[in-house]
PDB file of C-alpha atoms in Angstrom:
ATOM      1  CA  GLN A  24       0.000   0.000   0.000  1.00 63.00           C
ATOM      2  CA  LYS A  25       2.815   2.443   0.836  1.00 63.00           C
ATOM      3  CA  GLN A  26       4.546   1.789  -2.493  1.00 72.00           C
ATOM      4  CA  ARG A  27       1.282   2.301  -4.311  1.00 72.00           C
ATOM      5  CA  ARG A  28       0.644   5.630  -2.564  1.00 72.00           C
ATOM      6  CA  ALA A  29       4.225   6.783  -3.273  1.00 73.00           C
ATOM      7  CA  ALA A  30       3.780   5.880  -6.949  1.00 76.00           C
ATOM      8  CA  LEU A  31       0.531   7.870  -7.083  1.00 75.00           C
ATOM      9  CA  ARG A  32       2.168  10.958  -5.536  1.00 76.00           C
ATOM     10  CA  LYS A  33       5.057  10.682  -7.928  1.00 78.00           C
ATOM     11  CA  GLU A  34       2.701  10.468 -10.875  1.00 79.00           C
ATOM     12  CA  ARG A  35       0.741  13.550  -9.691  1.00 77.00           C
ATOM     13  CA  ARG A  36       3.896  15.611  -9.225  1.00 78.00           C
ATOM     14  CA  LYS A  37       5.027  14.605 -12.663  1.00 81.00           C
ATOM     15  CA  ARG A  38       1.765  15.767 -14.242  1.00 79.00           C
ATOM     16  CA  LYS A  39       1.919  19.042 -12.301  1.00 77.00           C
ATOM     17  CA  ARG A  40       5.480  19.748 -13.421  1.00 78.00           C
ATOM     18  CA  GLN A  41       4.487  19.108 -16.984  1.00 78.00           C
ATOM     19  CA  ALA A  42       1.543  21.492 -16.608  1.00 76.00           C
ATOM     20  CA  LEU A  43       3.786  24.184 -15.070  1.00 76.00           C
ATOM     21  CA  ALA A  44       6.324  23.767 -17.842  1.00 75.00           C
ATOM     22  CA  GLN A  45       3.646  24.248 -20.408  1.00 77.00           C
ATOM     23  CA  ALA A  46       2.351  27.327 -18.538  1.00 75.00           C
ATOM     24  CA  ARG A  47       5.833  28.908 -18.464  1.00 74.00           C
ATOM     25  CA  GLU A  48       6.191  28.398 -22.111  1.00 73.00           C
ATOM     26  CA  CYS A  49       2.964  30.279 -22.627  1.00 75.00           C
ATOM     27  CA  GLY A  50       4.187  33.321 -20.672  1.00 64.00           C
ATOM     28  CA  LEU A  51       2.452  32.667 -17.317  1.00 49.00           C
ATOM     29  CA  LYS A  52       5.632  32.992 -15.240  1.00 46.00           C
ATOM     30  CA  ASN A  53       4.300  35.491 -12.679  1.00 50.00           C
ATOM     31  CA  GLY A  54       1.825  33.151 -10.997  1.00 48.00           C
ATOM     32  CA  ALA A  55       3.834  29.963 -11.139  1.00 45.00           C
ATOM     33  CA  PRO A  56       5.604  29.976  -7.723  1.00 49.00           C
ATOM     34  CA  GLU A  57       2.433  30.735  -5.805  1.00 47.00           C
ATOM     35  CA  GLU A  58       0.511  28.038  -7.717  1.00 49.00           C
ATOM     36  CA  GLU A  59       3.246  25.513  -7.053  1.00 49.00           C
ATOM     37  CA  GLU A  60       3.080  26.177  -3.303  1.00 50.00           C
ATOM     38  CA  ILE A  61      -0.691  25.842  -3.361  1.00 48.00           C
ATOM     39  CA  ASN A  62      -0.441  22.620  -5.326  1.00 54.00           C
ATOM     40  CA  ASP A  63       2.096  21.210  -2.805  1.00 56.00           C
ATOM     41  CA  GLU A  64      -0.307  21.944   0.043  1.00 57.00           C
ATOM     42  CA  ASP A  65      -3.122  20.326  -1.917  1.00 59.00           C
ATOM     43  CA  ASP A  66      -0.926  17.308  -2.489  1.00 61.00           C
ATOM     44  CA  GLU A  67      -0.335  16.893   1.253  1.00 65.00           C
ATOM     45  CA  ASP A  68      -4.078  17.221   2.011  1.00 66.00           C
ATOM     46  CA  ASN A  69      -4.860  14.740  -0.706  1.00 69.00           C
ATOM     47  CA  ASP A  70      -2.271  12.321   0.659  1.00 68.00           C
ATOM     48  CA  ILE A  71      -3.749  12.590   4.185  1.00 74.00           C
ATOM     49  CA  ALA A  72      -7.282  12.082   2.868  1.00 75.00           C
ATOM     50  CA  GLU A  73      -6.136   9.130   0.780  1.00 75.00           C
ATOM     51  CA  GLU A  74      -4.406   7.555   3.751  1.00 77.00           C
ATOM     52  CA  GLU A  75      -7.557   8.028   5.903  1.00 79.00           C
ATOM     53  CA  ARG A  76      -9.694   6.544   3.167  1.00 81.00           C
ATOM     54  CA  LEU A  77      -7.400   3.551   2.835  1.00 82.00           C
ATOM     55  CA  ARG A  78      -7.361   3.083   6.630  1.00 82.00           C
ATOM     56  CA  LEU A  79     -11.142   3.161   6.800  1.00 86.00           C
ATOM     57  CA  HIS A  80     -11.319   0.772   3.862  1.00 85.00           C
ATOM     58  CA  GLU A  81      -8.968  -1.657   5.598  1.00 86.00           C
ATOM     59  CA  GLU A  82     -11.038  -1.420   8.803  1.00 88.00           C
ATOM     60  CA  TRP A  83     -14.194  -2.127   6.816  1.00 89.00           C
ATOM     61  CA  LEU A  84     -12.549  -5.098   5.140  1.00 88.00           C
ATOM     62  CA  GLU A  85     -11.505  -6.476   8.576  1.00 90.00           C
ATOM     63  CA  LYS A  86     -15.018  -6.009   9.981  1.00 91.00           C
ATOM     64  CA  GLU A  87     -16.468  -7.649   6.889  1.00 91.00           C
ATOM     65  CA  ARG A  88     -14.101 -10.613   7.303  1.00 91.00           C
ATOM     66  CA  LEU A  89     -15.055 -10.991  10.980  1.00 92.00           C
ATOM     67  CA  ALA A  90     -18.764 -10.759  10.122  1.00 92.00           C
ATOM     68  CA  GLN A  91     -18.390 -13.355   7.395  1.00 92.00           C
ATOM     69  CA  GLU A  92     -16.534 -15.658   9.798  1.00 92.00           C
ATOM     70  CA  GLU A  93     -19.230 -15.210  12.480  1.00 92.00           C
ATOM     71  CA  PHE A  94     -21.948 -15.856   9.913  1.00 93.00           C
ATOM     72  CA  ARG A  95     -20.168 -19.025   8.767  1.00 92.00           C
ATOM     73  CA  LEU A  96     -19.806 -20.314  12.342  1.00 93.00           C
ATOM     74  CA  ARG A  97     -23.462 -19.520  13.136  1.00 93.00           C
ATOM     75  CA  SER A  98     -24.577 -21.285   9.964  1.00 92.00           C
ATOM     76  CA  GLU A  99     -22.515 -24.352  10.874  1.00 93.00           C
ATOM     77  CA  ARG A 100     -24.030 -24.438  14.375  1.00 93.00           C
ATOM     78  CA  GLU A 101     -27.563 -24.090  12.997  1.00 93.00           C
ATOM     79  CA  GLU A 102     -26.895 -26.811  10.450  1.00 93.00           C
ATOM     80  CA  ALA A 103     -25.555 -29.127  13.175  1.00 93.00           C
ATOM     81  CA  VAL A 104     -28.631 -28.477  15.336  1.00 93.00           C
ATOM     82  CA  ARG A 105     -30.936 -29.121  12.384  1.00 93.00           C
ATOM     83  CA  LYS A 106     -29.197 -32.387  11.514  1.00 93.00           C
ATOM     84  CA  ARG A 107     -29.285 -33.530  15.150  1.00 93.00           C
ATOM     85  CA  LYS A 108     -33.000 -32.711  15.369  1.00 93.00           C
ATOM     86  CA  GLU A 109     -33.693 -34.573  12.130  1.00 93.00           C
ATOM     87  CA  GLU A 110     -31.762 -37.589  13.431  1.00 93.00           C
ATOM     88  CA  GLU A 111     -33.726 -37.592  16.697  1.00 93.00           C
ATOM     89  CA  GLU A 112     -37.019 -37.326  14.824  1.00 92.00           C
ATOM     90  CA  ARG A 113     -35.965 -40.172  12.529  1.00 92.00           C
ATOM     91  CA  MET A 114     -35.056 -42.401  15.472  1.00 93.00           C
ATOM     92  CA  ILE A 115     -38.333 -41.589  17.257  1.00 93.00           C
ATOM     93  CA  LYS A 116     -40.285 -42.350  14.095  1.00 93.00           C
ATOM     94  CA  GLU A 117     -38.465 -45.661  13.571  1.00 92.00           C
ATOM     95  CA  GLU A 118     -39.045 -46.654  17.204  1.00 92.00           C
ATOM     96  CA  TRP A 119     -42.737 -45.749  16.948  1.00 93.00           C
ATOM     97  CA  GLU A 120     -43.135 -47.709  13.713  1.00 92.00           C
ATOM     98  CA  ALA A 121     -41.375 -50.728  15.256  1.00 92.00           C
ATOM     99  CA  GLN A 122     -43.675 -50.559  18.281  1.00 92.00           C
ATOM    100  CA  GLN A 123     -46.715 -50.319  16.019  1.00 92.00           C
ATOM    101  CA  ARG A 124     -45.517 -53.365  14.076  1.00 92.00           C
ATOM    102  CA  ARG A 125     -44.999 -55.345  17.292  1.00 92.00           C
ATOM    103  CA  GLU A 126     -48.441 -54.394  18.598  1.00 92.00           C
ATOM    104  CA  GLN A 127     -50.025 -55.313  15.267  1.00 92.00           C
ATOM    105  CA  GLU A 128     -48.225 -58.679  15.225  1.00 92.00           C
ATOM    106  CA  GLU A 129     -49.289 -59.402  18.810  1.00 91.00           C
ATOM    107  CA  LYS A 130     -52.869 -58.413  17.975  1.00 91.00           C
ATOM    108  CA  GLU A 131     -52.917 -60.669  14.911  1.00 92.00           C
ATOM    109  CA  GLN A 132     -51.389 -63.537  16.901  1.00 91.00           C
ATOM    110  CA  LYS A 133     -54.022 -63.166  19.649  1.00 90.00           C
ATOM    111  CA  GLN A 134     -56.797 -63.052  17.069  1.00 90.00           C
ATOM    112  CA  GLN A 135     -55.417 -66.151  15.385  1.00 90.00           C
ATOM    113  CA  GLU A 136     -55.204 -67.991  18.713  1.00 88.00           C
ATOM    114  CA  LYS A 137     -58.752 -66.889  19.552  1.00 88.00           C
ATOM    115  CA  ARG A 138     -60.030 -68.131  16.176  1.00 89.00           C
ATOM    116  CA  GLY A 139     -58.228 -71.429  16.743  1.00 86.00           C
ATOM    117  CA  ARG A 140     -59.852 -71.887  20.154  1.00 83.00           C
ATOM    118  CA  GLU A 141     -63.285 -70.946  18.809  1.00 85.00           C
ATOM    119  CA  GLU A 142     -62.912 -73.371  15.910  1.00 87.00           C
ATOM    120  CA  ALA A 143     -61.845 -76.162  18.283  1.00 82.00           C
ATOM    121  CA  VAL A 144     -64.810 -75.504  20.591  1.00 78.00           C
ATOM    122  CA  GLN A 145     -67.206 -75.334  17.655  1.00 83.00           C
ATOM    123  CA  LYS A 146     -65.820 -78.587  16.318  1.00 83.00           C
ATOM    124  CA  MET A 147     -66.380 -80.305  19.668  1.00 76.00           C
ATOM    125  CA  LEU A 148     -69.930 -78.912  19.854  1.00 75.00           C
ATOM    126  CA  ASP A 149     -70.667 -80.060  16.318  1.00 80.00           C
ATOM    127  CA  GLU A 150     -69.379 -83.541  17.135  1.00 78.00           C
ATOM    128  CA  ALA A 151     -71.510 -83.646  20.288  1.00 70.00           C
ATOM    129  CA  GLU A 152     -74.620 -82.512  18.377  1.00 75.00           C
ATOM    130  CA  ASN A 153     -74.011 -85.094  15.661  1.00 78.00           C
ATOM    131  CA  GLN A 154     -73.594 -87.768  18.295  1.00 71.00           C
ATOM    132  CA  LEU A 155     -76.870 -86.758  19.960  1.00 67.00           C
ATOM    133  CA  ASP A 156     -78.658 -86.595  16.611  1.00 71.00           C
ATOM    134  CA  ASN A 157     -77.478 -90.127  15.850  1.00 73.00           C
ATOM    135  CA  GLY A 158     -78.878 -91.406  19.139  1.00 65.00           C
ATOM    136  CA  GLY A 159     -75.538 -91.784  20.899  1.00 59.00           C
ATOM    137  CA  PRO A 160     -75.074 -91.205  24.654  1.00 56.00           C
ATOM    138  CA  TRP A 161     -74.272 -87.726  25.951  1.00 54.00           C
ATOM    139  CA  MET A 162     -70.754 -87.900  27.395  1.00 56.00           C
ATOM    140  CA  ASN A 163     -67.590 -85.918  27.808  1.00 54.00           C
ATOM    141  CA  PRO A 164     -65.490 -85.991  24.588  1.00 52.00           C
ATOM    142  CA  GLU A 165     -62.410 -88.138  24.656  1.00 52.00           C
ATOM    143  CA  ALA A 166     -59.100 -86.410  25.283  1.00 49.00           C
ATOM    144  CA  PRO A 167     -56.312 -86.544  22.681  1.00 47.00           C
ATOM    145  CA  VAL A 168     -54.340 -89.784  22.794  1.00 42.00           C
ATOM    146  CA  THR A 169     -50.935 -89.347  24.415  1.00 44.00           C
ATOM    147  CA  GLU A 170     -48.305 -91.498  26.034  1.00 40.00           C
ATOM    148  CA  ASN A 171     -47.245 -88.761  28.458  1.00 45.00           C
ATOM    149  CA  SER A 172     -48.452 -89.589  31.972  1.00 49.00           C
ATOM    150  CA  GLU A 173     -47.478 -86.240  33.525  1.00 55.00           C
ATOM    151  CA  ASN A 174     -50.676 -84.441  32.422  1.00 53.00           C
ATOM    152  CA  PHE A 175     -52.680 -85.385  35.489  1.00 55.00           C
ATOM    153  CA  GLY A 176     -55.774 -83.229  35.835  1.00 53.00           C
ATOM    154  CA  THR A 177     -55.492 -81.562  32.414  1.00 59.00           C
ATOM    155  CA  GLU A 178     -57.419 -81.963  29.175  1.00 57.00           C
ATOM    156  CA  ARG A 179     -54.730 -84.343  27.969  1.00 61.00           C
ATOM    157  CA  ASP A 180     -55.331 -86.646  30.915  1.00 63.00           C
ATOM    158  CA  VAL A 181     -57.154 -89.590  29.327  1.00 64.00           C
ATOM    159  CA  ALA A 182     -58.081 -91.312  32.586  1.00 73.00           C
ATOM    160  CA  ASN A 183     -59.114 -88.576  35.057  1.00 78.00           C
ATOM    161  CA  CYS A 184     -61.772 -85.903  34.644  1.00 83.00           C
ATOM    162  CA  PRO A 185     -60.184 -82.413  34.840  1.00 79.00           C
ATOM    163  CA  PHE A 186     -63.542 -80.776  35.707  1.00 79.00           C
ATOM    164  CA  PHE A 187     -63.971 -82.934  38.792  1.00 81.00           C
ATOM    165  CA  LEU A 188     -60.368 -82.436  39.940  1.00 81.00           C
ATOM    166  CA  LYS A 189     -60.716 -78.636  39.631  1.00 81.00           C
ATOM    167  CA  THR A 190     -64.140 -78.101  41.195  1.00 82.00           C
ATOM    168  CA  GLY A 191     -65.180 -81.400  42.800  1.00 83.00           C
ATOM    169  CA  ALA A 192     -68.150 -81.515  40.402  1.00 85.00           C
ATOM    170  CA  CYS A 193     -68.734 -82.478  36.774  1.00 85.00           C
ATOM    171  CA  ARG A 194     -71.554 -81.475  34.457  1.00 83.00           C
ATOM    172  CA  PHE A 195     -71.725 -85.008  33.033  1.00 83.00           C
ATOM    173  CA  GLY A 196     -71.988 -86.685  36.428  1.00 80.00           C
ATOM    174  CA  ASP A 197     -71.966 -90.513  36.276  1.00 78.00           C
ATOM    175  CA  ARG A 198     -72.146 -90.371  32.476  1.00 82.00           C
ATOM    176  CA  CYS A 199     -68.660 -88.863  32.226  1.00 83.00           C
ATOM    177  CA  SER A 200     -66.231 -90.894  30.118  1.00 79.00           C
ATOM    178  CA  ARG A 201     -63.390 -90.241  32.575  1.00 83.00           C
ATOM    179  CA  LYS A 202     -62.872 -91.305  36.128  1.00 82.00           C
ATOM    180  CA  HIS A 203     -63.967 -89.216  39.120  1.00 84.00           C
ATOM    181  CA  VAL A 204     -61.475 -89.729  41.930  1.00 80.00           C
ATOM    182  CA  TYR A 205     -63.253 -89.288  45.263  1.00 83.00           C
ATOM    183  CA  PRO A 206     -60.580 -88.732  47.936  1.00 85.00           C
ATOM    184  CA  THR A 207     -60.776 -90.564  51.236  1.00 84.00           C
ATOM    185  CA  ALA A 208     -59.085 -87.687  53.057  1.00 87.00           C
ATOM    186  CA  SER A 209     -58.905 -83.972  52.266  1.00 89.00           C
ATOM    187  CA  PRO A 210     -59.000 -80.713  54.238  1.00 91.00           C
ATOM    188  CA  THR A 211     -61.804 -79.405  51.957  1.00 91.00           C
ATOM    189  CA  LEU A 212     -65.501 -80.112  52.448  1.00 92.00           C
ATOM    190  CA  MET A 213     -68.077 -79.393  49.722  1.00 91.00           C
ATOM    191  CA  ILE A 214     -71.795 -78.923  50.429  1.00 91.00           C
ATOM    192  CA  ARG A 215     -73.838 -79.114  47.231  1.00 89.00           C
ATOM    193  CA  GLY A 216     -76.424 -76.401  46.533  1.00 85.00           C
ATOM    194  CA  MET A 217     -76.362 -74.929  50.031  1.00 87.00           C
ATOM    195  CA  PHE A 218     -76.344 -71.255  48.989  1.00 86.00           C
ATOM    196  CA  ILE A 219     -79.511 -70.371  47.082  1.00 81.00           C
ATOM    197  CA  THR A 220     -80.729 -66.955  45.878  1.00 76.00           C
ATOM    198  CA  PHE A 221     -83.759 -65.795  43.935  1.00 68.00           C
ATOM    199  CA  GLY A 222     -81.826 -65.810  40.656  1.00 66.00           C
ATOM    200  CA  MET A 223     -80.543 -69.342  41.240  1.00 67.00           C
ATOM    201  CA  GLU A 224     -84.052 -70.546  42.039  1.00 67.00           C
ATOM    202  CA  GLU A 225     -85.333 -69.038  38.799  1.00 61.00           C
ATOM    203  CA  SER A 226     -82.476 -70.643  36.854  1.00 57.00           C
ATOM    204  CA  ARG A 227     -83.269 -73.967  38.492  1.00 58.00           C
ATOM    205  CA  ARG A 228     -86.861 -73.732  37.223  1.00 56.00           C
ATOM    206  CA  ASP A 229     -85.839 -72.997  33.657  1.00 53.00           C
ATOM    207  CA  ASP A 230     -82.235 -73.583  32.647  1.00 52.00           C
ATOM    208  CA  TYR A 231     -82.897 -72.116  29.173  1.00 50.00           C
ATOM    209  CA  ASP A 232     -84.317 -68.793  30.392  1.00 57.00           C
ATOM    210  CA  ILE A 233     -81.020 -67.081  31.123  1.00 56.00           C
ATOM    211  CA  ASP A 234     -82.645 -63.678  31.740  1.00 60.00           C
ATOM    212  CA  ALA A 235     -84.834 -64.782  34.636  1.00 57.00           C
ATOM    213  CA  TRP A 236     -82.183 -64.048  37.249  1.00 55.00           C
ATOM    214  CA  LEU A 237     -81.758 -60.429  36.065  1.00 60.00           C
ATOM    215  CA  GLU A 238     -84.560 -59.361  38.407  1.00 62.00           C
ATOM    216  CA  HIS A 239     -82.154 -60.083  41.276  1.00 64.00           C
ATOM    217  CA  SER A 240     -79.590 -57.228  41.457  1.00 71.00           C
ATOM    218  CA  GLU A 241     -75.941 -57.505  42.467  1.00 75.00           C
ATOM    219  CA  GLU A 242     -76.633 -55.550  45.676  1.00 79.00           C
ATOM    220  CA  GLU A 243     -79.294 -58.032  46.719  1.00 80.00           C
ATOM    221  CA  LEU A 244     -76.958 -60.903  45.875  1.00 79.00           C
ATOM    222  CA  GLN A 245     -74.193 -59.379  48.018  1.00 83.00           C
ATOM    223  CA  GLU A 246     -76.620 -58.809  50.883  1.00 85.00           C
ATOM    224  CA  SER A 247     -77.844 -62.409  50.667  1.00 85.00           C
ATOM    225  CA  PHE A 248     -74.286 -63.705  50.701  1.00 85.00           C
ATOM    226  CA  LEU A 249     -73.343 -61.646  53.783  1.00 88.00           C
ATOM    227  CA  GLU A 250     -76.378 -62.929  55.657  1.00 89.00           C
ATOM    228  CA  PHE A 251     -75.515 -66.485  54.641  1.00 89.00           C
ATOM    229  CA  TYR A 252     -71.840 -65.978  55.603  1.00 89.00           C
ATOM    230  CA  HIS A 253     -72.558 -64.655  59.103  1.00 89.00           C
ATOM    231  CA  ASP A 254     -75.178 -67.348  59.646  1.00 90.00           C
ATOM    232  CA  VAL A 255     -73.123 -70.375  58.569  1.00 90.00           C
ATOM    233  CA  LEU A 256     -69.502 -69.555  59.414  1.00 89.00           C
ATOM    234  CA  PRO A 257     -69.844 -69.650  63.254  1.00 90.00           C
ATOM    235  CA  GLU A 258     -71.341 -73.126  63.051  1.00 90.00           C
ATOM    236  CA  LEU A 259     -68.489 -74.307  60.829  1.00 90.00           C
ATOM    237  CA  LYS A 260     -65.895 -72.801  63.178  1.00 91.00           C
ATOM    238  CA  SER A 261     -67.300 -74.917  65.992  1.00 90.00           C
ATOM    239  CA  VAL A 262     -65.592 -77.893  64.330  1.00 90.00           C
ATOM    240  CA  GLY A 263     -62.169 -76.322  63.805  1.00 89.00           C
ATOM    241  CA  LYS A 264     -60.201 -73.559  62.126  1.00 91.00           C
ATOM    242  CA  VAL A 265     -61.644 -72.492  58.759  1.00 91.00           C
ATOM    243  CA  VAL A 266     -58.887 -71.584  56.309  1.00 90.00           C
ATOM    244  CA  GLN A 267     -61.059 -70.889  53.240  1.00 88.00           C
ATOM    245  CA  PHE A 268     -64.799 -70.313  52.843  1.00 89.00           C
ATOM    246  CA  LYS A 269     -65.925 -70.043  49.224  1.00 88.00           C
ATOM    247  CA  VAL A 270     -69.310 -70.054  47.546  1.00 88.00           C
ATOM    248  CA  SER A 271     -69.911 -70.780  43.851  1.00 84.00           C
ATOM    249  CA  CYS A 272     -72.255 -68.324  42.164  1.00 78.00           C
ATOM    250  CA  ASN A 273     -72.023 -70.166  38.856  1.00 77.00           C
ATOM    251  CA  TYR A 274     -75.459 -70.818  37.360  1.00 73.00           C
ATOM    252  CA  GLU A 275     -74.488 -74.174  35.869  1.00 77.00           C
ATOM    253  CA  PRO A 276     -76.554 -76.951  37.518  1.00 76.00           C
ATOM    254  CA  HIS A 277     -73.545 -78.928  38.797  1.00 81.00           C
ATOM    255  CA  LEU A 278     -71.920 -75.818  40.416  1.00 82.00           C
ATOM    256  CA  ARG A 279     -74.947 -73.744  41.387  1.00 82.00           C
ATOM    257  CA  GLY A 280     -74.755 -72.747  45.081  1.00 85.00           C
ATOM    258  CA  ASN A 281     -71.931 -75.145  46.038  1.00 89.00           C
ATOM    259  CA  VAL A 282     -70.143 -74.186  49.278  1.00 92.00           C
ATOM    260  CA  TYR A 283     -66.464 -75.084  49.791  1.00 92.00           C
ATOM    261  CA  ILE A 284     -64.928 -75.050  53.290  1.00 91.00           C
ATOM    262  CA  GLN A 285     -61.233 -75.731  53.741  1.00 91.00           C
ATOM    263  CA  PHE A 286     -60.291 -76.655  57.305  1.00 92.00           C
ATOM    264  CA  ASP A 287     -56.895 -76.602  58.913  1.00 90.00           C
ATOM    265  CA  THR A 288     -56.583 -80.415  59.069  1.00 91.00           C
ATOM    266  CA  GLU A 289     -58.127 -83.442  57.400  1.00 90.00           C
ATOM    267  CA  GLU A 290     -59.426 -84.668  60.771  1.00 91.00           C
ATOM    268  CA  GLN A 291     -61.450 -81.488  61.232  1.00 91.00           C
ATOM    269  CA  CYS A 292     -62.900 -81.947  57.727  1.00 92.00           C
ATOM    270  CA  LYS A 293     -63.964 -85.519  58.564  1.00 91.00           C
ATOM    271  CA  GLU A 294     -65.571 -84.338  61.777  1.00 91.00           C
ATOM    272  CA  ALA A 295     -67.479 -81.648  59.859  1.00 92.00           C
ATOM    273  CA  LEU A 296     -68.654 -84.251  57.330  1.00 90.00           C
ATOM    274  CA  ILE A 297     -70.051 -86.425  60.130  1.00 90.00           C
ATOM    275  CA  LYS A 298     -71.652 -83.450  61.872  1.00 90.00           C
ATOM    276  CA  PHE A 299     -73.267 -81.642  58.933  1.00 91.00           C
ATOM    277  CA  ASN A 300     -74.076 -84.357  56.401  1.00 90.00           C
ATOM    278  CA  GLY A 301     -77.818 -84.966  56.407  1.00 89.00           C
ATOM    279  CA  ARG A 302     -78.667 -81.916  58.501  1.00 90.00           C
ATOM    280  CA  TRP A 303     -81.277 -79.436  57.391  1.00 90.00           C
ATOM    281  CA  TYR A 304     -80.681 -75.803  56.440  1.00 89.00           C
ATOM    282  CA  ALA A 305     -83.289 -73.379  55.068  1.00 84.00           C
ATOM    283  CA  GLY A 306     -85.718 -76.203  54.339  1.00 84.00           C
ATOM    284  CA  ARG A 307     -83.171 -78.339  52.428  1.00 86.00           C
ATOM    285  CA  GLN A 308     -81.193 -81.376  53.531  1.00 88.00           C
ATOM    286  CA  LEU A 309     -77.430 -80.920  53.235  1.00 90.00           C
ATOM    287  CA  HIS A 310     -75.354 -83.262  51.091  1.00 89.00           C
ATOM    288  CA  CYS A 311     -71.660 -83.088  52.110  1.00 91.00           C
ATOM    289  CA  GLU A 312     -68.688 -84.596  50.289  1.00 90.00           C
ATOM    290  CA  ILE A 313     -64.947 -84.761  50.742  1.00 89.00           C
ATOM    291  CA  CYS A 314     -63.664 -82.518  47.959  1.00 88.00           C
ATOM    292  CA  PRO A 315     -60.342 -82.955  46.060  1.00 85.00           C
ATOM    293  CA  VAL A 316     -59.945 -79.177  45.619  1.00 84.00           C
ATOM    294  CA  THR A 317     -56.979 -77.756  47.538  1.00 78.00           C
ATOM    295  CA  ARG A 318     -55.575 -75.256  45.016  1.00 78.00           C
ATOM    296  CA  TRP A 319     -58.117 -72.488  44.588  1.00 75.00           C
ATOM    297  CA  LYS A 320     -56.290 -70.848  41.717  1.00 74.00           C
ATOM    298  CA  ASN A 321     -57.095 -73.825  39.530  1.00 70.00           C
ATOM    299  CA  ALA A 322     -60.673 -74.213  40.805  1.00 69.00           C
ATOM    300  CA  ILE A 323     -62.140 -72.843  37.580  1.00 59.00           C
ATOM    301  CA  CYS A 324     -64.797 -74.641  35.618  1.00 51.00           C
ATOM    302  CA  GLY A 325     -63.309 -75.869  32.393  1.00 46.00           C
TER     303      GLY A 325
END
């Protein structure tokens, strides 16, 4: 920059000397010295102004460079934030889609299993109806043939009735194709049909009119059960410690109103059987049995 400014001053002085030389040749010698002094002062002012202009220009260039650098850094940061946000959104979307696929697969699997169970039940019902239409006896369908003997009390148990082992009762009764194992000793006593409500009485009159019991509300049923509970339990406790006291509210004929009492020992259960079997309660004679049910979680009608 300094060399450039020096070259510019040199070029201006050269042009001025040429102009003065031409003026002298034309006879303008009287005003030449004064004009030269004025021109020298103008040259110094012009040099100062040029230097100031160049300094300001360099400052502007430096500010512009800093601004451009700041803008570049800010753009890079914004771009990094945008890319990170897009990556997070992509990951969230992929996770959501994977979860939706898993839920859809689980839903389809459950629906397929449900259809399989419904088809199996419908097949058994169709076979039973065909057997009845052909004049055959009404009996429990045979279990699948298997050589595994560890399926005691399940549907794959060919010999023993799973309904009787779970609840101590079977809808087929003596006509069941499988064996009912009556235990000689058990801590559980079953009294058939001891708990009776209005709805159960109506169902007993007509097993096909399933809406008859709707006239008996849940509140009335709960109130009837509490009265029955406080009336019967003290008498049962006179024999021994009662561990479980359960009443079946199932409307199936073989489970309707059955009462299950689990005592602390088998001896107490035998004593209760001797004491209560044949007694009368609410106008009905009690029929007591030693029940094989000891695991209440599995006491569900099949």
